[in-house]
Every structure is written in C-alpha cells, then in structure tokens.
Amino acid sequence: MLSNPSSLRRRTVLVLHAHPDDEAIFTGVTMRRLADAGARVVLVTATLGELGEVHVPLSPGETMAQRRVAELESAASLLGVQRLVLLGARDSGLPGAADNVHPDALAAADPERVARRVAALIDEESAEALVHDDGRGIYGHPDHLAAHRIGAAAARLTGVAAYQSTVDRDHLHDRVTRSHLIHAAAEATGLPFGVPSGDVALRIGATAGELAVKRAAIAVHASQVSAESLGHAGFDEAYGYEWYLRTGDGPGILDELAAPAAILA
C-alpha cells in the first residue's frame, strides 16, 4: 500500500457515476483509500436513479429521488467524499425502455454538452484524474453507457488521466462470486458485463477495513440493495477488488494506490 499515508495531499480525483449506489459498488474501496491517503475526492452523480426498483417502503410524502439522494449522501460520507455534485439528469431506465428517449434522460442528453459541465468541474477542482465507466457501460445500462461517453469526452477536453471503472468477468464467474450485484444487473439488461482478466489494466484489492466500509456504503442504499444480498459468505471475494482500464499517458494517481495481490486479510 502507500508508504506514506499522507502522500496524496493537495491532489484531487473526480469520480463520475451514473446512479446513486454505483460509487459504493464499483469504486468504494478506491475512493476510501484515496481519502485516507489525503486526496480530495469529488463525486459527480449524473442521475438520481429514480427508476430503480424500491426494496423498502418510502416515508409518507417521500419520493424515490429524495430517498436515493439521502442514501447517496450517507454513502459519500462513509467513503470520504469531500464534494458531491448532482448533475440532475433523469434516470433512463433499462435498454429499450421508453424512458431512454425522455428529453431529460441522461441517455438522450448531448454527451459533449454534459462533458463540458464535467470538464468545468475538473478545471475548478484542479483534478488530475477522472474515473468513469468503461465502454460497455460495465453491464450495458443506457445511463452507464452515457457516463462513459461523457467521461471520455471530459477527459479529452481537459487532458486529465482517465480510469475506466469495469469488472473482471473471469473473476466473477464462479459460484461464490456470482453473488456480486453485477449478475442481477446484467440479467436485467440482457447484455454481457465487464472485460476479461487480460484486459484489466489496474486491480485494487481491499484491506479488511476498507472492505467493511465498502459493505457499509453499499448497505445504506437500502432502497436498491437488500440486506440478504450483502450477507452471503462470498461477499469478500466478490467485492474485495475493483478493476480499471487506463487511458492517457501511462500510470497515474490510482496506480499509486495499488497494493500487493494478497491484501484481503
């Protein structure tokens, strides 16, 4: 791990995600480790995820969007986020849904226009790196695909190092790791997820403490994630790693977080 836990002070990473809960599921360990190393973590969430399936009753008068924002704020606090920005686009729903072409949907937005907003945040924060979804949208959701297009365009506009969040489909193929939420997500879209192990440029393995924080951050998204899906014996193996593709001119700040492979202890 980092030899100097304060070595990333005065350095900033901007993390772009499509929905509340994506930050915890796909990049929770990375964000917590950045924060613990002194870096400033700025989380940008494109939609409020208001079309997600509700797993818990809402309070009287509460909307799904309000619940998801409250959950996001709690997760962001756990993960060490110092600034949370909501882009305010509408959830686009699953592939082929009428919601994909709603005029306010993220999937229907001009990616260059939204990218300019993200680029302005990168410049404002003097961020040196941007994290965004891979070219498959991790599992093919229209909002994740849009987040990829927006992130790639913002990285091009600003010239910052870019890391594409993905999952290692080979690692997540067996009985134990099939407990990862990506499997249910991919079943919902009907599309493949992630990339083969050989395509992964960077793997970040969690410490026991980081994994506990990640579990807690996922759990606060109770409207979307059932307690049963986090209480299984395979949680550590399924969620103990985070994977990235790298674009730009070689290793950057996230590479400095990488630890030896046998870190789950």
Short mmCIF file of N, CA, C and O in Angstrom, two decimals, residues 16 18 46-47 87-93 98-118 142-151 153:
data_model
loop_
_atom_site.label_atom_id
_atom_site.label_comp_id
_atom_site.label_asym_id
_atom_site.label_seq_id
_atom_site.Cartn_x
_atom_site.Cartn_y
_atom_site.Cartn_z
N LEU A 16 -16.94 10.02 -11.63
CA LEU A 16 -18.24 10.21 -12.28
C LEU A 16 -18.99 8.89 -12.32
O LEU A 16 -18.46 7.89 -12.81
N ALA A 18 -23.15 7.02 -12.86
CA ALA A 18 -24.48 7.21 -13.44
C ALA A 18 -25.57 7.35 -12.38
O ALA A 18 -26.45 8.21 -12.49
N ALA A 46 -24.68 11.46 -12.01
CA ALA A 46 -25.38 12.05 -13.15
C ALA A 46 -26.89 12.05 -12.98
O ALA A 46 -27.57 13.01 -13.38
N THR A 47 -27.47 10.98 -12.45
CA THR A 47 -28.91 10.89 -12.28
C THR A 47 -29.24 10.59 -10.83
O THR A 47 -28.36 10.24 -10.04
N LEU A 87 -25.68 16.07 -11.16
CA LEU A 87 -25.89 16.69 -12.46
C LEU A 87 -27.38 16.87 -12.78
O LEU A 87 -27.73 17.69 -13.63
N GLY A 88 -28.25 16.09 -12.14
CA GLY A 88 -29.68 16.31 -12.25
C GLY A 88 -30.36 15.74 -13.47
O GLY A 88 -31.52 16.06 -13.75
N ALA A 89 -29.68 14.86 -14.21
CA ALA A 89 -30.34 14.22 -15.35
C ALA A 89 -31.35 13.19 -14.87
O ALA A 89 -31.27 12.70 -13.73
N ARG A 90 -32.27 12.84 -15.71
CA ARG A 90 -33.29 11.85 -15.38
C ARG A 90 -32.74 10.44 -15.64
O ARG A 90 -32.01 10.22 -16.61
N ASP A 91 -33.10 9.51 -14.79
CA ASP A 91 -32.77 8.10 -15.00
C ASP A 91 -33.37 7.66 -16.34
O ASP A 91 -34.50 8.02 -16.68
N SER A 92 -32.60 6.87 -17.10
CA SER A 92 -33.03 6.47 -18.44
C SER A 92 -33.72 5.12 -18.49
O SER A 92 -34.23 4.72 -19.55
N GLY A 93 -33.72 4.38 -17.37
CA GLY A 93 -34.33 3.06 -17.39
C GLY A 93 -33.48 2.04 -18.13
O GLY A 93 -32.38 2.34 -18.61
N ALA A 98 -39.05 3.10 -22.92
CA ALA A 98 -39.44 4.42 -23.43
C ALA A 98 -38.69 5.53 -22.72
O ALA A 98 -38.44 6.60 -23.30
N ASP A 99 -38.29 5.28 -21.47
CA ASP A 99 -37.57 6.28 -20.70
C ASP A 99 -36.22 6.62 -21.32
O ASP A 99 -35.66 7.69 -21.03
N ASN A 100 -35.67 5.75 -22.17
CA ASN A 100 -34.38 6.03 -22.81
C ASN A 100 -34.40 7.32 -23.62
O ASN A 100 -33.36 7.98 -23.73
N VAL A 101 -35.56 7.66 -24.19
CA VAL A 101 -35.63 8.82 -25.07
C VAL A 101 -36.39 9.98 -24.45
O VAL A 101 -36.73 10.95 -25.14
N HIS A 102 -36.65 9.90 -23.15
CA HIS A 102 -37.26 11.04 -22.47
C HIS A 102 -36.33 12.25 -22.65
O HIS A 102 -35.10 12.11 -22.55
N PRO A 103 -36.87 13.43 -22.91
CA PRO A 103 -35.99 14.58 -23.19
C PRO A 103 -35.04 14.94 -22.06
O PRO A 103 -34.00 15.56 -22.31
N ASP A 104 -35.37 14.54 -20.82
CA ASP A 104 -34.49 14.85 -19.70
C ASP A 104 -33.57 13.68 -19.31
O ASP A 104 -32.78 13.80 -18.37
N ALA A 105 -33.71 12.56 -20.02
CA ALA A 105 -32.93 11.37 -19.66
C ALA A 105 -31.46 11.56 -19.98
O ALA A 105 -31.09 12.21 -20.97
N LEU A 106 -30.62 10.96 -19.15
CA LEU A 106 -29.17 11.04 -19.40
C LEU A 106 -28.82 10.43 -20.74
O LEU A 106 -27.96 10.96 -21.47
N ALA A 107 -29.46 9.32 -21.08
CA ALA A 107 -29.14 8.63 -22.33
C ALA A 107 -29.47 9.48 -23.56
O ALA A 107 -28.88 9.29 -24.62
N ALA A 108 -30.41 10.40 -23.41
CA ALA A 108 -30.82 11.25 -24.54
C ALA A 108 -30.06 12.56 -24.57
O ALA A 108 -30.20 13.35 -25.52
N ALA A 109 -29.24 12.83 -23.55
CA ALA A 109 -28.52 14.10 -23.47
C ALA A 109 -27.36 14.14 -24.47
O ALA A 109 -26.80 13.11 -24.83
N ASP A 110 -27.01 15.33 -24.89
CA ASP A 110 -25.83 15.53 -25.73
C ASP A 110 -24.59 15.30 -24.87
O ASP A 110 -24.33 16.08 -23.94
N PRO A 111 -23.83 14.24 -25.11
CA PRO A 111 -22.70 13.95 -24.23
C PRO A 111 -21.65 15.06 -24.20
O PRO A 111 -21.02 15.29 -23.17
N GLU A 112 -21.48 15.77 -25.30
CA GLU A 112 -20.50 16.85 -25.32
C GLU A 112 -20.93 18.00 -24.41
O GLU A 112 -20.10 18.61 -23.73
N ARG A 113 -22.23 18.26 -24.38
CA ARG A 113 -22.72 19.34 -23.52
C ARG A 113 -22.51 18.98 -22.05
O ARG A 113 -22.01 19.80 -21.26
N VAL A 114 -22.87 17.76 -21.67
CA VAL A 114 -22.69 17.34 -20.27
C VAL A 114 -21.20 17.24 -19.95
O VAL A 114 -20.76 17.59 -18.85
N ALA A 115 -20.41 16.79 -20.92
CA ALA A 115 -18.97 16.69 -20.70
C ALA A 115 -18.35 18.04 -20.40
O ALA A 115 -17.40 18.14 -19.60
N ARG A 116 -18.87 19.09 -21.01
CA ARG A 116 -18.34 20.42 -20.72
C ARG A 116 -18.60 20.81 -19.27
O ARG A 116 -17.77 21.48 -18.64
N ARG A 117 -19.74 20.38 -18.71
CA ARG A 117 -20.01 20.63 -17.29
C ARG A 117 -19.01 19.88 -16.42
O ARG A 117 -18.48 20.42 -15.44
N VAL A 118 -18.75 18.62 -16.78
CA VAL A 118 -17.80 17.81 -16.01
C VAL A 118 -16.40 18.39 -16.16
O VAL A 118 -15.64 18.49 -15.19
N PRO A 142 -28.15 1.95 -20.22
CA PRO A 142 -28.03 3.18 -21.01
C PRO A 142 -27.36 4.33 -20.26
O PRO A 142 -26.60 5.11 -20.87
N ASP A 143 -27.62 4.46 -18.97
CA ASP A 143 -27.00 5.55 -18.21
C ASP A 143 -25.51 5.33 -18.01
O ASP A 143 -24.73 6.28 -17.98
N HIS A 144 -25.10 4.08 -17.86
CA HIS A 144 -23.67 3.79 -17.73
C HIS A 144 -22.94 4.01 -19.06
O HIS A 144 -21.80 4.49 -19.08
N LEU A 145 -23.61 3.68 -20.15
CA LEU A 145 -23.03 3.96 -21.46
C LEU A 145 -22.88 5.46 -21.67
O LEU A 145 -21.86 5.94 -22.19
N ALA A 146 -23.89 6.21 -21.23
CA ALA A 146 -23.81 7.67 -21.33
C ALA A 146 -22.69 8.20 -20.45
O ALA A 146 -21.97 9.14 -20.85
N ALA A 147 -22.54 7.65 -19.25
CA ALA A 147 -21.47 8.09 -18.35
C ALA A 147 -20.11 7.85 -18.98
O ALA A 147 -19.17 8.63 -18.77
N HIS A 148 -19.98 6.75 -19.73
CA HIS A 148 -18.72 6.52 -20.44
C HIS A 148 -18.48 7.60 -21.49
O HIS A 148 -17.38 8.17 -21.57
N ARG A 149 -19.49 7.87 -22.30
CA ARG A 149 -19.32 8.87 -23.36
C ARG A 149 -18.99 10.24 -22.78
O ARG A 149 -18.11 10.95 -23.28
N ILE A 150 -19.68 10.59 -21.72
CA ILE A 150 -19.45 11.89 -21.08
C ILE A 150 -18.06 11.95 -20.46
O ILE A 150 -17.33 12.93 -20.63
N GLY A 151 -17.69 10.88 -19.75
CA GLY A 151 -16.38 10.86 -19.12
C GLY A 151 -15.25 10.90 -20.13
O GLY A 151 -14.27 11.64 -19.95
N ALA A 153 -15.31 12.15 -23.11
CA ALA A 153 -15.26 13.47 -23.71
C ALA A 153 -14.66 14.49 -22.75
O ALA A 153 -13.87 15.35 -23.15
#
